[in-house]
PDB file of C-alpha atoms and ligand atoms in Angstrom:
ATOM      1  CA  UNK T  21      -2.815  17.927  16.575  1.00 69.00           C
ATOM      2  CA  UNK T  22      -4.933  15.356  14.806  1.00 79.00           C
ATOM      3  CA  UNK T  23      -7.023  15.670  11.694  1.00 93.00           C
ATOM      4  CA  UNK T  24      -9.186  13.342   9.665  1.00 98.00           C
ATOM      5  CA  UNK T  25      -7.122  12.147   6.717  1.00 98.00           C
ATOM      6  CA  UNK T  26      -7.333   9.745   3.831  1.00 98.00           C
ATOM      7  CA  UNK T  27      -4.436   7.628   2.638  1.00 98.00           C
ATOM      8  CA  UNK T  28      -3.929   5.095  -0.110  1.00 98.00           C
ATOM      9  CA  UNK T  29      -3.234   1.486   0.739  1.00 98.00           C
ATOM     10  CA  UNK T  30      -2.307  -1.295  -1.672  1.00 99.00           C
ATOM     11  CA  UNK T  31      -2.451  -4.978  -0.873  1.00 99.00           C
ATOM     12  CA  UNK T  32       0.348  -6.178  -3.129  1.00 98.00           C
ATOM     13  CA  UNK T  33       0.438  -9.249  -5.412  1.00 98.00           C
ATOM     14  CA  UNK T  34       2.223 -11.499  -2.897  1.00 98.00           C
ATOM     15  CA  UNK T  35      -0.571 -10.996  -0.341  1.00 98.00           C
ATOM     16  CA  UNK T  36      -3.447 -11.267  -2.845  1.00 98.00           C
ATOM     17  CA  UNK T  37      -1.862 -14.446  -4.224  1.00 98.00           C
ATOM     18  CA  UNK T  38      -1.896 -15.935  -0.718  1.00 98.00           C
ATOM     19  CA  UNK T  39      -5.512 -14.846  -0.281  1.00 98.00           C
ATOM     20  CA  UNK T  40      -4.693 -12.534   2.621  1.00 98.00           C
ATOM     21  CA  UNK T  41      -6.784  -9.590   1.505  1.00 98.00           C
ATOM     22  CA  UNK T  42      -9.744 -10.177   3.842  1.00 98.00           C
ATOM     23  CA  UNK T  43      -7.438 -10.757   6.813  1.00 98.00           C
ATOM     24  CA  UNK T  44      -5.527  -7.543   6.045  1.00 98.00           C
ATOM     25  CA  UNK T  45      -8.733  -5.514   5.584  1.00 98.00           C
ATOM     26  CA  UNK T  46     -10.015  -6.873   8.914  1.00 98.00           C
ATOM     27  CA  UNK T  47      -6.802  -5.683  10.576  1.00 98.00           C
ATOM     28  CA  UNK T  48      -7.344  -2.160   9.228  1.00 98.00           C
ATOM     29  CA  UNK T  49     -10.958  -2.145  10.437  1.00 98.00           C
ATOM     30  CA  UNK T  50      -9.969  -3.454  13.876  1.00 98.00           C
ATOM     31  CA  UNK T  51      -7.516  -0.562  14.052  1.00 98.00           C
ATOM     32  CA  UNK T  52     -10.312   1.952  13.399  1.00 98.00           C
ATOM     33  CA  UNK T  53      -9.650   2.654   9.728  1.00 98.00           C
ATOM     34  CA  UNK T  54     -12.681   3.189   7.522  1.00 98.00           C
ATOM     35  CA  UNK T  55     -12.354   1.648   4.064  1.00 98.00           C
ATOM     36  CA  UNK T  56     -13.986   4.437   2.044  1.00 98.00           C
ATOM     37  CA  UNK T  57     -13.490   2.771  -1.342  1.00 98.00           C
ATOM     38  CA  UNK T  58     -11.700  -0.289  -2.655  1.00 98.00           C
ATOM     39  CA  UNK T  59     -11.187  -2.292  -5.807  1.00 98.00           C
ATOM     40  CA  UNK T  60      -9.260  -5.310  -7.007  1.00 98.00           C
ATOM     41  CA  UNK T  61      -7.343  -4.546 -10.203  1.00 98.00           C
ATOM     42  CA  UNK T  62      -4.453  -5.801 -12.292  1.00 98.00           C
ATOM     43  CA  UNK T  63      -2.363  -2.875 -13.548  1.00 98.00           C
ATOM     44  CA  UNK T  64      -0.012  -2.783 -16.542  1.00 98.00           C
ATOM     45  CA  UNK T  65       3.732  -2.253 -16.275  1.00 98.00           C
ATOM     46  CA  UNK T  66       3.251   1.266 -17.698  1.00 98.00           C
ATOM     47  CA  UNK T  67       0.757   2.100 -14.968  1.00 98.00           C
ATOM     48  CA  UNK T  68       3.115   0.728 -12.299  1.00 98.00           C
ATOM     49  CA  UNK T  69       5.924   2.893 -13.744  1.00 98.00           C
ATOM     50  CA  UNK T  70       3.687   5.934 -13.526  1.00 98.00           C
ATOM     51  CA  UNK T  71       2.580   5.105  -9.984  1.00 98.00           C
ATOM     52  CA  UNK T  72       6.138   4.556  -8.711  1.00 97.00           C
ATOM     53  CA  UNK T  73       7.779   7.330 -10.765  1.00 96.00           C
ATOM     54  CA  UNK T  74       9.210   8.969  -7.596  1.00 94.00           C
ATOM     55  CA  UNK T  75      11.469   5.911  -7.448  1.00 96.00           C
ATOM     56  CA  UNK T  76      12.589   6.016 -11.086  1.00 97.00           C
ATOM     57  CA  UNK T  77      16.212   6.790 -10.251  1.00 98.00           C
ATOM     58  CA  UNK T  78      16.481   3.857  -7.843  1.00 98.00           C
ATOM     59  CA  UNK T  79      18.265   0.663  -8.872  1.00 98.00           C
ATOM     60  CA  UNK T  80      15.222  -1.416  -7.906  1.00 98.00           C
ATOM     61  CA  UNK T  81      12.724   0.605 -10.011  1.00 98.00           C
ATOM     62  CA  UNK T  82      12.429  -1.894 -12.899  1.00 98.00           C
ATOM     63  CA  UNK T  83      11.894  -4.872 -10.614  1.00 98.00           C
ATOM     64  CA  UNK T  84       9.481  -2.886  -8.473  1.00 98.00           C
ATOM     65  CA  UNK T  85       7.288  -2.049 -11.480  1.00 98.00           C
ATOM     66  CA  UNK T  86       7.452  -5.599 -12.839  1.00 98.00           C
ATOM     67  CA  UNK T  87       6.381  -6.841  -9.452  1.00 98.00           C
ATOM     68  CA  UNK T  88       3.430  -4.484  -8.868  1.00 98.00           C
ATOM     69  CA  UNK T  89       2.062  -5.382 -12.305  1.00 98.00           C
ATOM     70  CA  UNK T  90       2.703  -9.130 -11.896  1.00 98.00           C
ATOM     71  CA  UNK T  91      -0.730  -9.997 -10.487  1.00 98.00           C
ATOM     72  CA  UNK T  92      -3.939  -8.611  -8.988  1.00 98.00           C
ATOM     73  CA  UNK T  93      -3.738  -6.006  -6.235  1.00 98.00           C
ATOM     74  CA  UNK T  94      -6.339  -4.434  -3.947  1.00 98.00           C
ATOM     75  CA  UNK T  95      -6.282  -0.639  -3.748  1.00 98.00           C
ATOM     76  CA  UNK T  96      -8.118   1.091  -0.908  1.00 98.00           C
ATOM     77  CA  UNK T  97      -8.839   4.564   0.379  1.00 98.00           C
ATOM     78  CA  UNK T  98      -8.401   4.420   4.161  1.00 99.00           C
ATOM     79  CA  UNK T  99      -9.775   7.114   6.439  1.00 98.00           C
ATOM     80  CA  UNK T 100      -8.863   7.812  10.055  1.00 98.00           C
ATOM     81  CA  UNK T 101      -7.477  10.599  12.235  1.00 98.00           C
ATOM     82  CA  UNK T 102      -3.844  10.970  11.111  1.00 98.00           C
ATOM     83  CA  UNK T 103      -4.391   8.148   8.596  1.00 98.00           C
ATOM     84  CA  UNK T 104      -1.070   8.582   6.760  1.00 98.00           C
ATOM     85  CA  UNK T 105       1.086   8.122   9.851  1.00 98.00           C
ATOM     86  CA  UNK T 106      -1.245   5.584  11.474  1.00 98.00           C
ATOM     87  CA  UNK T 107      -1.140   3.422   8.350  1.00 98.00           C
ATOM     88  CA  UNK T 108       2.639   3.610   8.204  1.00 98.00           C
ATOM     89  CA  UNK T 109       2.797   2.508  11.839  1.00 98.00           C
ATOM     90  CA  UNK T 110       0.467  -0.396  11.156  1.00 98.00           C
ATOM     91  CA  UNK T 111       2.520  -1.470   8.106  1.00 98.00           C
ATOM     92  CA  UNK T 112       5.902  -1.359   9.840  1.00 98.00           C
ATOM     93  CA  UNK T 113       9.335  -0.940   8.242  1.00 98.00           C
ATOM     94  CA  UNK T 114       9.699  -1.392   4.468  1.00 98.00           C
ATOM     95  CA  UNK T 115      11.881  -4.446   5.022  1.00 98.00           C
ATOM     96  CA  UNK T 116       9.794  -7.108   6.817  1.00 98.00           C
ATOM     97  CA  UNK T 117      12.958  -8.376   8.531  1.00 98.00           C
ATOM     98  CA  UNK T 118      13.222  -4.985  10.264  1.00 98.00           C
ATOM     99  CA  UNK T 119       9.516  -4.470  10.956  1.00 98.00           C
ATOM    100  CA  UNK T 120       8.225  -4.496  14.522  1.00 98.00           C
ATOM    101  CA  UNK T 121       6.134  -7.346  15.903  1.00 98.00           C
ATOM    102  CA  UNK T 122       2.432  -6.914  15.225  1.00 96.00           C
ATOM    103  CA  UNK T 123       2.885  -4.878  12.048  1.00 98.00           C
ATOM    104  CA  UNK T 124       1.456  -6.027   8.722  1.00 98.00           C
ATOM    105  CA  UNK T 125       4.826  -6.388   7.063  1.00 98.00           C
ATOM    106  CA  UNK T 126       6.199  -8.418   9.979  1.00 98.00           C
ATOM    107  CA  UNK T 127       3.139 -10.669   9.905  1.00 98.00           C
ATOM    108  CA  UNK T 128       2.830 -11.148   6.161  1.00 98.00           C
ATOM    109  CA  UNK T 129       5.831  -9.696   4.298  1.00 98.00           C
ATOM    110  CA  UNK T 130       8.196 -12.094   2.560  1.00 98.00           C
ATOM    111  CA  UNK T 131      11.010  -9.748   1.487  1.00 98.00           C
ATOM    112  CA  UNK T 132      11.672  -6.052   0.869  1.00 98.00           C
ATOM    113  CA  UNK T 133      10.056  -6.433  -2.583  1.00 97.00           C
ATOM    114  CA  UNK T 134       7.250  -8.740  -1.541  1.00 98.00           C
ATOM    115  CA  UNK T 135       6.361  -6.714   1.526  1.00 98.00           C
ATOM    116  CA  UNK T 136       2.591  -7.252   1.177  1.00 98.00           C
ATOM    117  CA  UNK T 137       1.362  -3.659   1.540  1.00 98.00           C
ATOM    118  CA  UNK T 138       2.057  -0.159   0.294  1.00 98.00           C
ATOM    119  CA  UNK T 139       0.937   3.025   2.016  1.00 98.00           C
ATOM    120  CA  UNK T 140       1.295   6.692   1.078  1.00 98.00           C
ATOM    121  CA  UNK T 141       4.273   8.340   2.794  1.00 97.00           C
ATOM    122  CA  UNK T 142       2.816  11.853   3.130  1.00 97.00           C
ATOM    123  CA  UNK T 143      -0.520  13.641   2.928  1.00 98.00           C
ATOM    124  CA  UNK T 144       0.465  15.235  -0.395  1.00 97.00           C
ATOM    125  CA  UNK T 145       1.378  11.861  -1.875  1.00 97.00           C
ATOM    126  CA  UNK T 146      -1.801  10.346  -0.454  1.00 98.00           C
ATOM    127  CA  UNK T 147      -3.863  12.816  -2.512  1.00 98.00           C
ATOM    128  CA  UNK T 148      -1.836  12.077  -5.639  1.00 97.00           C
ATOM    129  CA  UNK T 149      -2.028   8.306  -5.126  1.00 98.00           C
ATOM    130  CA  UNK T 150      -5.775   8.318  -4.347  1.00 98.00           C
ATOM    131  CA  UNK T 151      -6.405  10.337  -7.517  1.00 98.00           C
ATOM    132  CA  UNK T 152      -4.215   7.952  -9.493  1.00 98.00           C
ATOM    133  CA  UNK T 153      -6.465   4.983  -8.724  1.00 98.00           C
ATOM    134  CA  UNK T 154      -9.854   6.511  -7.978  1.00 98.00           C
ATOM    135  CA  UNK T 155     -10.314   9.666 -10.017  1.00 91.00           C
ATOM    136  CA  UNK T 156     -12.570   8.739 -12.914  1.00 70.00           C
TER     137      UNK T 156
HETATM  138  P1  CMP X 208       6.578   0.599  -1.045  1.00 85.95           P
HETATM  139  O1  CMP X 208       6.128   1.167   0.242  1.00 85.95           O
HETATM  140  O2  CMP X 208       5.547   0.047  -1.953  1.00 85.95           O
HETATM  141  O3  CMP X 208       7.414   1.709  -1.842  1.00 85.95           O
HETATM  142  C1  CMP X 208       8.437   1.388  -2.763  1.00 85.95           C
HETATM  143  C2  CMP X 208       8.811  -0.063  -2.727  1.00 85.95           C
HETATM  144  O4  CMP X 208      10.070  -0.388  -3.257  1.00 85.95           O
HETATM  145  C3  CMP X 208       8.903  -0.527  -1.291  1.00 85.95           C
HETATM  146  O5  CMP X 208       7.632  -0.579  -0.728  1.00 85.95           O
HETATM  147  C4  CMP X 208       9.617  -1.876  -1.454  1.00 85.95           C
HETATM  148  O6  CMP X 208       8.722  -2.953  -1.635  1.00 85.95           O
HETATM  149  C5  CMP X 208      10.388  -1.694  -2.762  1.00 85.95           C
HETATM  150  N1  CMP X 208      11.836  -1.828  -2.598  1.00 85.95           N
HETATM  151  C6  CMP X 208      12.591  -2.731  -3.209  1.00 85.95           C
HETATM  152  N2  CMP X 208      13.877  -2.591  -2.861  1.00 85.95           N
HETATM  153  C7  CMP X 208      13.951  -1.565  -2.008  1.00 85.95           C
HETATM  154  C8  CMP X 208      15.007  -0.948  -1.281  1.00 85.95           C
HETATM  155  N3  CMP X 208      16.281  -1.359  -1.385  1.00 85.95           N
HETATM  156  N4  CMP X 208      14.704   0.090  -0.482  1.00 85.95           N
HETATM  157  C9  CMP X 208      13.416   0.530  -0.374  1.00 85.95           C
HETATM  158  N5  CMP X 208      12.371  -0.025  -1.040  1.00 85.95           N
HETATM  159  C10 CMP X 208      12.632  -1.065  -1.839  1.00 85.95           C
END
């Protein structure tokens, strides 16, 4: 069964730094995602810690939060049928070395940390993550 969903996508600092944001947005549009809202922001370490708090017990949490707050990012609300899963397919595996050909992380990712894009992993988290960046 399919349903129209929204998911949160982040173009991470490594991709913004390499000026890949327009190319990545084009890839989403070509794959029938609607970009419902978007903004370029630079978040603080505290905000990154709040955003990634589900990972706070992980050994990589500190580095992860330093990294997400290290430079500008582009946050987007993407809409499509089954957007959460479709976005995860388009991104590919978390580790670019393991991502399938044609996925964003295979094309642009540098390492498991600098993997160019983030996407919500469930519909519940998508709502939480969209609110985090877009609820005024
Ligand atoms: P993301 O989808 O943004 O969600 C959490 C991030 O943690 C993940 O992408 C990776 O960039 C990062 N990360 C760093 N090390 C690891 C690891 N060992 N396993 C999973 N994610 C990791």
